[in-house]
Amino acid sequence: MTIRLLLADDQALVRGALAALLSLEHDLDVVAEVGSGADVLDAVREHRPDVALLDIEMPGLDGIEATRAVVAAGLGTRVLVVTTFGRPGYLRRALQAGASGFVVKDVPATQLADAVRRVHAGLRVVDPTLAADSLVTGDSPLTERETDVLRAARDGASVAVVAQRLHLSQGTVRNHLSAAIGKTGGENRAAAVRVAEANGWL
């Protein structure tokens, strides 16, 4: 039986390399490729792949939100997240969104193909090192609103701009930033953003 695959990665070179490697496997068939998270669900509806391999950091919609959309559509496509960013927080968020697997891009091609087969068979596949790190790191200490505020502030925007972006008062933004700085142990909001990004909380 041939397993139909969709590849989603915003880097064309990486996407093409993955497609070439996976197509060498006798039982794997890449039926669609997209370069944006926003295009994933439409491609799933059109091509009905068995497994969608999604990167996390993509324009339009990140891989975690795209995973949530694919799973919610109920079309039977399983999701395997394949990412450069092996962060414990990403792993937890991807699994919470409904992903069946999570591996990093430096995994050997034979192992990636095996992960695809296992996900297709209904098994859960998780990078063992990341799984261990995830247990040590634990869940994000940030509330949903603190996460939103840090995301909006990650480009160095002023409190006034962040408040405008999120339709909050400047005082509320300051309070959430202060809480996020305390919870991440950062000296300032830039450090808090770095810590949150490194752990995959944003």
GROMACS .gro file of C-alpha atoms in nm, residues 3-78:
model
   76
    3ILE     CA    1   0.122   0.619   0.179
    4ARG     CA    2   0.025   0.958   0.035
    5LEU     CA    3   0.220   1.253   0.175
    6LEU     CA    4   0.184   1.630   0.190
    7LEU     CA    5   0.495   1.839   0.265
    8ALA     CA    6   0.468   2.189   0.412
    9ASP     CA    7   0.786   2.393   0.455
   10ASP     CA    8   0.852   2.755   0.365
   11GLN     CA    9   1.207   2.677   0.248
   12ALA     CA   10   1.178   2.545  -0.109
   13LEU     CA   11   1.520   2.380  -0.100
   14VAL     CA   12   1.441   2.187   0.218
   15ARG     CA   13   1.096   2.094   0.090
   16GLY     CA   14   1.241   1.969  -0.237
   17ALA     CA   15   1.510   1.768  -0.061
   18LEU     CA   16   1.255   1.604   0.167
   19ALA     CA   17   1.033   1.523  -0.129
   20ALA     CA   18   1.325   1.369  -0.320
   21LEU     CA   19   1.438   1.158  -0.025
   22LEU     CA   20   1.093   1.032   0.068
   23SER     CA   21   1.003   0.955  -0.295
   24LEU     CA   22   1.291   0.707  -0.303
   25GLU     CA   23   1.090   0.487  -0.066
   26HIS     CA   24   0.877   0.234  -0.258
   27ASP     CA   25   0.573   0.283  -0.037
   28LEU     CA   26   0.576   0.664  -0.002
   29ASP     CA   27   0.427   0.908  -0.255
   30VAL     CA   28   0.453   1.287  -0.218
   31VAL     CA   29   0.123   1.410  -0.363
   32ALA     CA   30   0.144   1.778  -0.262
   33GLU     CA   31   0.391   2.044  -0.149
   34VAL     CA   32   0.309   2.385   0.000
   35GLY     CA   33   0.526   2.669   0.128
   36SER     CA   34   0.287   2.829   0.374
   37GLY     CA   35   0.094   2.713   0.677
   38ALA     CA   36  -0.209   2.896   0.543
   39ASP     CA   37  -0.213   2.664   0.239
   40VAL     CA   38  -0.200   2.339   0.434
   41LEU     CA   39  -0.570   2.280   0.496
   42ASP     CA   40  -0.673   2.353   0.136
   43ALA     CA   41  -0.404   2.113   0.012
   44VAL     CA   42  -0.524   1.846   0.255
   45ARG     CA   43  -0.881   1.887   0.132
   46GLU     CA   44  -0.772   1.871  -0.231
   47HIS     CA   45  -0.521   1.586  -0.219
   48ARG     CA   46  -0.638   1.386   0.086
   49PRO     CA   47  -0.290   1.277   0.199
   50ASP     CA   48  -0.253   1.005   0.462
   51VAL     CA   49   0.021   1.195   0.643
   52ALA     CA   50   0.107   1.567   0.640
   53LEU     CA   51   0.466   1.658   0.727
   54LEU     CA   52   0.461   2.012   0.863
   55ASP     CA   53   0.737   2.253   0.956
   56ILE     CA   54   0.663   2.479   1.255
   57GLU     CA   55   0.787   2.822   1.154
   58MET     CA   56   0.599   2.910   0.834
   59PRO     CA   57   0.438   3.231   0.709
   60GLY     CA   58   0.064   3.283   0.730
   61LEU     CA   59  -0.001   3.017   0.989
   62ASP     CA   60   0.257   2.829   1.192
   63GLY     CA   61   0.278   2.451   1.181
   64ILE     CA   62   0.113   2.408   1.519
   65GLU     CA   63  -0.197   2.605   1.420
   66ALA     CA   64  -0.199   2.429   1.082
   67THR     CA   65  -0.189   2.097   1.270
   68ARG     CA   66  -0.488   2.204   1.477
   69ALA     CA   67  -0.679   2.297   1.159
   70VAL     CA   68  -0.599   1.966   0.985
   71VAL     CA   69  -0.702   1.760   1.288
   72ALA     CA   70  -1.021   1.964   1.338
   73ALA     CA   71  -1.118   1.909   0.973
   74GLY     CA   72  -1.160   1.539   1.049
   75LEU     CA   73  -1.038   1.419   0.709
   76GLY     CA   74  -0.824   1.139   0.849
   77THR     CA   75  -0.488   1.298   0.768
   78ARG     CA   76  -0.234   1.240   1.042
   0.00000   0.00000   0.00000
